[in-house]
Coordinates of C-alpha atoms in Angstrom, one line a residue:
M18 CA -25.7 -3.8 -18.1
P19 CA -28.2 -0.5 -17.2
T20 CA -25.5 2.9 -17.7
A21 CA -27.2 4.1 -14.6
D22 CA -25.8 0.7 -12.9
I23 CA -21.7 0.6 -14.3
Q24 CA -19.6 2.3 -11.1
P25 CA -16.7 4.0 -12.0
V26 CA -13.1 2.1 -10.1
F27 CA -10.3 4.4 -8.8
V28 CA -6.9 3.1 -8.5
H29 CA -4.8 5.6 -6.4
S30 CA -0.7 5.1 -6.1
G31 CA 2.9 7.6 -6.2
W32 CA 4.5 7.8 -8.4
R33 CA 6.8 4.3 -9.8
C34 CA 4.4 2.6 -7.5
S35 CA 3.5 -0.2 -10.2
S36 CA 0.3 2.0 -11.2
T37 CA 0.8 1.5 -14.4
Y38 CA 1.3 -3.1 -14.0
V39 CA -2.6 -2.9 -12.5
W40 CA -3.9 -0.6 -14.3
H41 CA -2.3 -2.7 -17.0
R42 CA -4.2 -5.9 -16.0
F43 CA -7.0 -3.9 -15.7
R44 CA -6.8 -2.9 -19.5
A45 CA -6.5 -6.5 -21.0
L46 CA -10.4 -6.8 -19.2
A47 CA -13.2 -7.2 -21.8
G48 CA -16.0 -3.8 -21.3
V49 CA -13.2 -1.5 -18.9
R50 CA -12.3 1.8 -20.2
A51 CA -9.1 1.9 -18.7
Y52 CA -7.5 5.8 -18.8
Y53 CA -3.8 6.2 -17.5
E54 CA -2.8 8.5 -15.5
P55 CA -5.6 10.4 -16.2
W56 CA -4.1 13.8 -14.1
H57 CA -1.3 14.0 -15.8
E58 CA -0.6 18.0 -16.8
Q59 CA 0.4 16.3 -20.7
L60 CA -3.6 15.7 -21.2
A61 CA -3.9 19.5 -21.9
R62 CA -2.3 19.2 -25.2
I63 CA -2.4 16.1 -26.1
T64 CA -3.6 15.1 -29.7
A65 CA -4.3 11.5 -31.7
Q66 CA -0.6 12.5 -33.0
T67 CA 0.4 12.3 -30.2
I68 CA -1.4 9.4 -28.3
D69 CA 0.4 7.0 -30.5
A70 CA 3.7 8.3 -30.4
E71 CA 3.9 7.0 -26.8
T72 CA 3.7 4.3 -25.1
P73 CA 5.7 1.4 -22.9
D74 CA 7.9 0.3 -25.1
N75 CA 9.8 4.0 -25.8
S76 CA 9.3 6.0 -22.7
G77 CA 12.3 4.0 -20.4
L78 CA 10.3 3.4 -17.6
R79 CA 10.8 -0.2 -17.3
H80 CA 7.2 0.0 -17.8
P81 CA 5.1 -3.4 -19.0
G82 CA 2.3 -2.6 -22.1
G83 CA 4.6 -3.3 -25.2
T84 CA 3.8 -1.1 -28.1
E85 CA -0.2 -0.4 -27.3
P86 CA 0.0 3.5 -26.9
Y87 CA -0.6 4.2 -23.2
L88 CA -2.9 6.6 -23.9
K89 CA -4.8 5.5 -26.7
E90 CA -7.9 5.6 -24.2
F91 CA -8.2 9.2 -24.6
Q92 CA -9.4 10.0 -28.4
V93 CA -12.9 9.7 -27.7
V94 CA -12.3 12.7 -25.2
L95 CA -10.2 14.9 -27.2
D96 CA -11.6 18.6 -27.7
P97 CA -11.2 19.7 -31.3
A98 CA -9.1 22.4 -30.7
G99 CA -6.1 20.8 -28.7
G100 CA -5.9 18.3 -25.6
V101 CA -8.6 16.4 -23.3
T102 CA -12.6 18.1 -22.5
N103 CA -12.1 19.6 -19.5
F104 CA -9.2 19.1 -18.4
K105 CA -6.6 21.5 -17.5
A106 CA -2.8 21.1 -16.8
G107 CA -3.0 22.5 -13.2
F108 CA -5.4 19.9 -12.1
A109 CA -2.3 17.7 -12.5
L110 CA -1.9 18.9 -8.6
D111 CA -3.1 21.6 -7.4
R112 CA -5.8 21.1 -5.0
F113 CA -3.8 17.5 -4.5
W114 CA -5.3 17.6 -1.3
I115 CA -8.3 18.5 -1.7
E116 CA -10.9 17.7 0.6
P117 CA -14.0 15.7 0.6
E118 CA -16.5 18.4 0.9
A119 CA -15.2 21.3 -0.5
S120 CA -16.3 22.3 -4.3
D121 CA -14.3 21.7 -7.4
L122 CA -16.5 22.3 -10.5
G123 CA -14.3 22.6 -13.4
Q124 CA -12.5 18.9 -11.7
Q125 CA -15.6 17.9 -11.2
A126 CA -16.9 18.4 -14.6
Y127 CA -13.6 17.0 -16.1
V128 CA -14.3 13.7 -14.5
E129 CA -17.7 12.9 -15.2
T130 CA -16.2 13.6 -18.9
L131 CA -14.4 10.3 -19.1
V132 CA -17.0 8.6 -16.7
E133 CA -19.6 9.5 -18.7
A134 CA -17.2 8.7 -22.3
A135 CA -17.2 5.2 -20.6
R136 CA -20.7 4.6 -19.8
V137 CA -22.4 5.7 -22.7
R138 CA -20.5 2.6 -24.5
G139 CA -21.2 0.6 -21.9
E140 CA -18.4 -0.1 -20.7
I141 CA -16.7 0.3 -16.8
P142 CA -14.5 3.3 -16.5
V143 CA -11.1 2.9 -14.4
L144 CA -9.1 6.0 -13.3
A145 CA -4.8 4.8 -12.9
C146 CA -3.4 7.1 -11.8
C147 CA 0.1 9.0 -9.8
R148 CA -1.9 11.4 -8.5
T149 CA -4.4 10.9 -6.4
L150 CA -3.6 10.0 -3.3
G151 CA -5.7 13.3 -1.6
R152 CA -8.6 13.3 -3.6
V153 CA -9.5 10.0 -3.0
G154 CA -12.1 11.3 -0.6
W155 CA -13.7 14.0 -2.8
L156 CA -13.6 11.8 -5.7
K157 CA -15.7 9.0 -3.5
R158 CA -18.4 11.6 -2.5
R159 CA -18.8 12.5 -5.3
F160 CA -19.1 9.9 -8.1
G161 CA -18.7 6.0 -5.7
G162 CA -18.0 3.5 -6.9
F163 CA -14.4 1.4 -6.1
H164 CA -11.4 2.4 -4.6
V165 CA -8.6 1.4 -5.2
V166 CA -4.9 2.0 -2.6
L167 CA -1.4 1.2 -3.6
V168 CA 1.6 0.9 -1.7
R169 CA 4.8 0.1 -1.8
D170 CA 7.8 -0.5 -0.2
P171 CA 8.5 3.8 0.2
V172 CA 12.3 3.1 0.3
Q173 CA 12.1 1.4 -2.9
Q174 CA 10.4 3.4 -4.9
W175 CA 12.0 7.2 -3.6
L176 CA 14.6 4.8 -6.0
S177 CA 12.8 4.1 -8.7
F178 CA 12.9 7.4 -9.5
Y179 CA 15.7 8.3 -7.8
S180 CA 17.4 5.4 -10.3
L181 CA 16.1 7.7 -13.3
R182 CA 18.2 11.3 -12.4
K183 CA 20.3 12.4 -15.3
R184 CA 23.0 14.3 -12.7
P185 CA 22.7 17.1 -11.5
R186 CA 18.8 17.1 -12.8
P187 CA 16.9 16.2 -10.6
T188 CA 13.2 13.6 -12.1
Y189 CA 10.2 14.7 -12.8
F190 CA 9.9 12.6 -9.8
E191 CA 11.4 14.5 -8.0
Q192 CA 10.2 18.1 -8.7
C193 CA 6.8 17.3 -7.9
H194 CA 7.2 16.4 -4.5
Y195 CA 9.4 18.6 -4.4
V196 CA 6.5 21.3 -5.8
L197 CA 4.1 19.3 -3.6
L198 CA 5.9 19.6 -0.3
S199 CA 6.6 22.9 -0.2
E200 CA 2.7 23.9 -1.0
M201 CA 1.1 22.0 1.9
A202 CA -0.9 23.9 4.5
G203 CA 0.8 24.1 7.4
C204 CA 4.0 23.1 6.8
E205 CA 5.9 26.1 5.9
D206 CA 8.3 25.5 8.7
L207 CA 8.3 21.5 8.0
S208 CA 9.2 22.6 4.0
R209 CA 11.6 24.8 4.9
T210 CA 13.7 23.1 7.3
I211 CA 13.7 19.9 4.4
L212 CA 14.5 22.5 1.1
G213 CA 16.2 25.1 2.6
H214 CA 13.8 27.5 0.7
D215 CA 10.4 28.8 0.6
F216 CA 8.5 28.7 -2.5
E217 CA 5.6 31.0 -4.1
G218 CA 4.0 28.5 -4.7
V219 CA 2.6 30.5 -7.7
G220 CA 1.9 30.7 -11.3
T221 CA 1.4 27.4 -13.6
L222 CA 2.7 24.1 -12.5
A223 CA 5.4 24.6 -15.5
D224 CA 6.6 27.7 -13.2
R225 CA 6.3 26.5 -9.9
L226 CA 8.4 22.6 -11.2
A227 CA 11.3 26.1 -13.0
A228 CA 11.2 27.4 -9.8
V229 CA 11.9 24.2 -7.5
R230 CA 14.1 22.9 -10.5
S231 CA 15.9 26.2 -10.5
K232 CA 16.9 26.3 -6.5
L233 CA 16.9 21.9 -5.5
K234 CA 18.7 20.7 -9.0
R235 CA 22.3 19.6 -7.1
A236 CA 19.7 18.7 -3.5
P237 CA 21.7 15.6 -1.8
A238 CA 19.7 12.8 -1.8
G239 CA 18.7 13.1 1.9
V240 CA 16.6 16.6 0.6
S241 CA 15.0 14.4 -1.9
F242 CA 14.0 11.1 0.7
Q243 CA 12.5 13.5 3.0
A244 CA 10.8 15.6 0.9
F245 CA 9.3 12.1 -1.1
L246 CA 8.6 11.5 2.2
A247 CA 7.0 13.9 3.9
V248 CA 4.2 14.7 1.1
W249 CA 4.4 9.6 0.6
L250 CA 3.4 10.4 4.8
R251 CA 0.6 13.3 4.3
S252 CA -1.0 10.9 1.3
Y253 CA -1.3 7.3 3.0
L254 CA -2.9 9.5 5.6
K255 CA -5.2 11.3 3.6
A256 CA -6.1 8.2 1.4
L257 CA -6.3 5.4 3.9
P258 CA -9.1 5.9 5.5
Q259 CA -10.7 6.5 2.5
A260 CA -9.7 3.0 0.1
D261 CA -12.8 0.1 0.1
L262 CA -9.0 -2.2 -0.7
V263 CA -5.2 -1.1 0.4
I264 CA -2.9 -3.8 -1.5
D265 CA 0.4 -4.2 -0.8
V266 CA 2.0 -4.2 -4.3
D267 CA 5.3 -6.1 -2.6
R268 CA 3.4 -8.8 -1.2
L269 CA 1.6 -9.0 -4.8
A270 CA 4.8 -9.3 -6.8
R271 CA 5.7 -12.6 -4.3
D272 CA 3.5 -13.9 -3.0
Q273 CA 0.4 -16.1 -5.2
I274 CA -2.2 -16.9 -2.6
Y275 CA -1.9 -12.8 -1.8
A276 CA -2.6 -12.1 -5.0
R277 CA -5.2 -14.9 -5.3
Q278 CA -6.9 -13.0 -2.6
I279 CA -6.3 -9.5 -4.6
E280 CA -8.4 -11.0 -7.4
A281 CA -10.9 -11.9 -5.2
A282 CA -11.9 -8.9 -3.2
I283 CA -11.3 -6.9 -6.8
Q284 CA -14.1 -9.2 -8.4
V285 CA -16.4 -8.7 -5.1
G286 CA -15.8 -4.8 -5.1
C287 CA -16.9 -4.0 -8.8
G288 CA -17.3 -6.6 -10.6
L289 CA -14.0 -7.3 -12.3
T290 CA -10.8 -10.0 -12.0
P291 CA -7.7 -8.5 -13.2
D292 CA -4.9 -10.9 -13.5
F293 CA -2.4 -11.0 -11.7
S294 CA -1.1 -14.4 -11.9
D295 CA 2.7 -12.5 -14.0
C296 CA 3.4 -9.5 -11.4
R297 CA 6.6 -10.2 -10.9
T298 CA 8.9 -8.5 -8.1
P299 CA 11.0 -5.7 -9.7
A300 CA 14.9 -6.2 -8.8
P301 CA 16.2 -4.6 -5.9
H302 CA 18.0 -1.3 -6.7
G303 CA 21.7 -2.6 -6.9
I304 CA 23.0 0.6 -4.2
A305 CA 22.2 0.3 -0.9
P306 CA 20.5 4.0 -0.9
P307 CA 22.6 6.9 -0.9
V308 CA 20.8 8.5 2.5
Q309 CA 21.3 7.0 6.1
W310 CA 17.2 6.6 5.5
R311 CA 16.2 5.3 8.7
R312 CA 17.7 8.5 10.4
A313 CA 16.0 10.5 7.3
A314 CA 12.6 8.6 8.2
R315 CA 12.8 9.6 11.8
E316 CA 13.4 12.9 11.4
V317 CA 10.4 12.7 9.2
V318 CA 8.0 11.3 11.5
D319 CA 9.5 13.4 14.3
L320 CA 9.0 16.9 12.4
M321 CA 5.2 15.8 11.0
D322 CA 4.4 14.7 14.4
L323 CA 2.8 11.7 13.2
H324 CA 4.8 9.1 15.5
G325 CA 2.0 7.8 17.1
A326 CA 0.3 7.6 13.0
V327 CA 3.2 5.4 12.0
V328 CA 4.0 2.6 15.2
G329 CA 1.7 3.4 17.8
P330 CA -1.5 1.3 18.7
D331 CA -3.8 2.8 15.9
A332 CA -1.4 2.8 13.4
P333 CA -2.9 1.4 10.1
E334 CA -1.1 -1.8 9.5
I335 CA 0.8 -1.3 6.2
L336 CA 2.2 1.7 7.2
F337 CA 3.9 0.0 10.1
R338 CA 5.1 -3.3 7.6
K339 CA 6.6 -0.3 5.7
L340 CA 8.6 2.0 8.0
A341 CA 9.2 -0.2 11.1
P342 CA 12.9 -0.8 10.0
A343 CA 13.1 3.0 11.1
F344 CA 11.9 2.4 13.8
A345 CA 13.7 -1.0 14.5
A346 CA 14.8 0.5 17.7
V347 CA 11.5 1.4 19.2
T348 CA 9.4 -0.5 21.3
P349 CA 6.2 -0.8 19.7
A350 CA 3.1 -1.1 21.1
P351 CA 1.5 -4.3 22.5
V352 CA -0.7 -5.4 18.9
G353 CA -4.2 -7.4 19.9
A354 CA -5.8 -10.2 17.9
V355 CA -7.6 -8.0 16.4
T356 CA -4.9 -6.1 14.8
K357 CA -3.2 -9.8 14.5
V358 CA -5.8 -11.2 12.6
K359 CA -5.3 -7.7 10.0
E360 CA -2.2 -8.5 9.6
A361 CA -1.7 -11.6 8.3
L362 CA -4.4 -10.5 5.7
G363 CA -1.3 -8.1 4.4
G364 CA -4.0 -5.2 3.6
L365 CA -7.5 -7.0 2.4
V366 CA -9.2 -5.4 4.7
G367 CA -10.6 -1.9 3.5
G368 CA -8.4 2.0 4.8
A369 CA -11.7 3.2 6.1
V370 CA -11.3 0.4 8.7
L371 CA -7.7 -0.9 8.8
S372 CA -7.7 3.2 9.6
R373 CA -10.7 5.3 11.6
A374 CA -9.6 5.5 14.9
Y375 CA -6.3 7.3 14.2
A376 CA -7.6 9.6 11.5
A377 CA -10.1 11.8 13.2
A378 CA -7.1 12.6 15.4
A379 CA -5.1 13.5 11.9
A380 CA -7.5 15.2 10.1
A381 CA -5.5 18.1 11.8
R382 CA -1.9 17.2 10.2
T383 CA -3.9 15.9 7.1
D384 CA -5.9 18.6 6.0
G385 CA -5.6 20.4 2.1
S386 CA -3.0 21.8 0.7
R387 CA -2.8 25.8 0.0
R388 CA -3.6 26.0 -3.7

């Protein structure tokens, strides 16, 4: 395939959303260079030695992949002075909700570095990351390609990282959500209401993570869950209208027919056919959520004025399915025939189709971060 014809594939998700599994299945394909977490701040300091040292087996994060280093694909783009060429640690969370038309020459040069490193080797670049849900439109406008968005049941997703908590310290995943919530543009009141503190949002990423950790290291589960859900909602309302394919990762694990449909949709979209036949549903966490999550979810939706975007007639099916239990007492709008067909397909239709009707109305509530 000529270099110019090689188009990148982007896999977008939140943390603890089966993105490592999906990346792992792309990585297994011949002719693919699958970059793992290409917006992770650690890329600013990695070396060939540290790449070899970190594997799924020794991570403690219940990831597939065995002893093969997560970051081996980055070896060809290491800067002799340290870190990955053109990457800066601030890329991890800075401008998380960047608008498609915004200029960011630094991030653009970095992504070009990864894409070109694959292309010159005749490989298809696959970039799979937990930090790009707010950047889907920006990436699509600049790099084209095929964009996949992963969605997981939000309660199980939150429990997945909350279960890793070592008291009294919040997990890294919780801290990232605190930082993102505190820096949402136009959401100062929401952030203050949920977090109970104001944060300046200045300094390096390490400084900002330390600031939220110092004030929220003993925050109750309810604060953690509501911060997570606010970021979850903002992220998906930003990402879904731009997606070429939406994957319900809960269904991917339990429904083999759906898994085959997803494989076929990816093949049509980008020419690759990852094998999801070994996908297994993660075991549900053995404890009930340590928060009244239905009430907490309704409060967040009300605070963000997103009721229509979640249970209204134009709400994307995937969000309705994931949050419907929280609104069981709310009578949903009538469901038309077209919606029923989409529901049966389980989100196979791209997010741009699923969400076009509500995107304009939600745009004012899904603009960029303050950074």
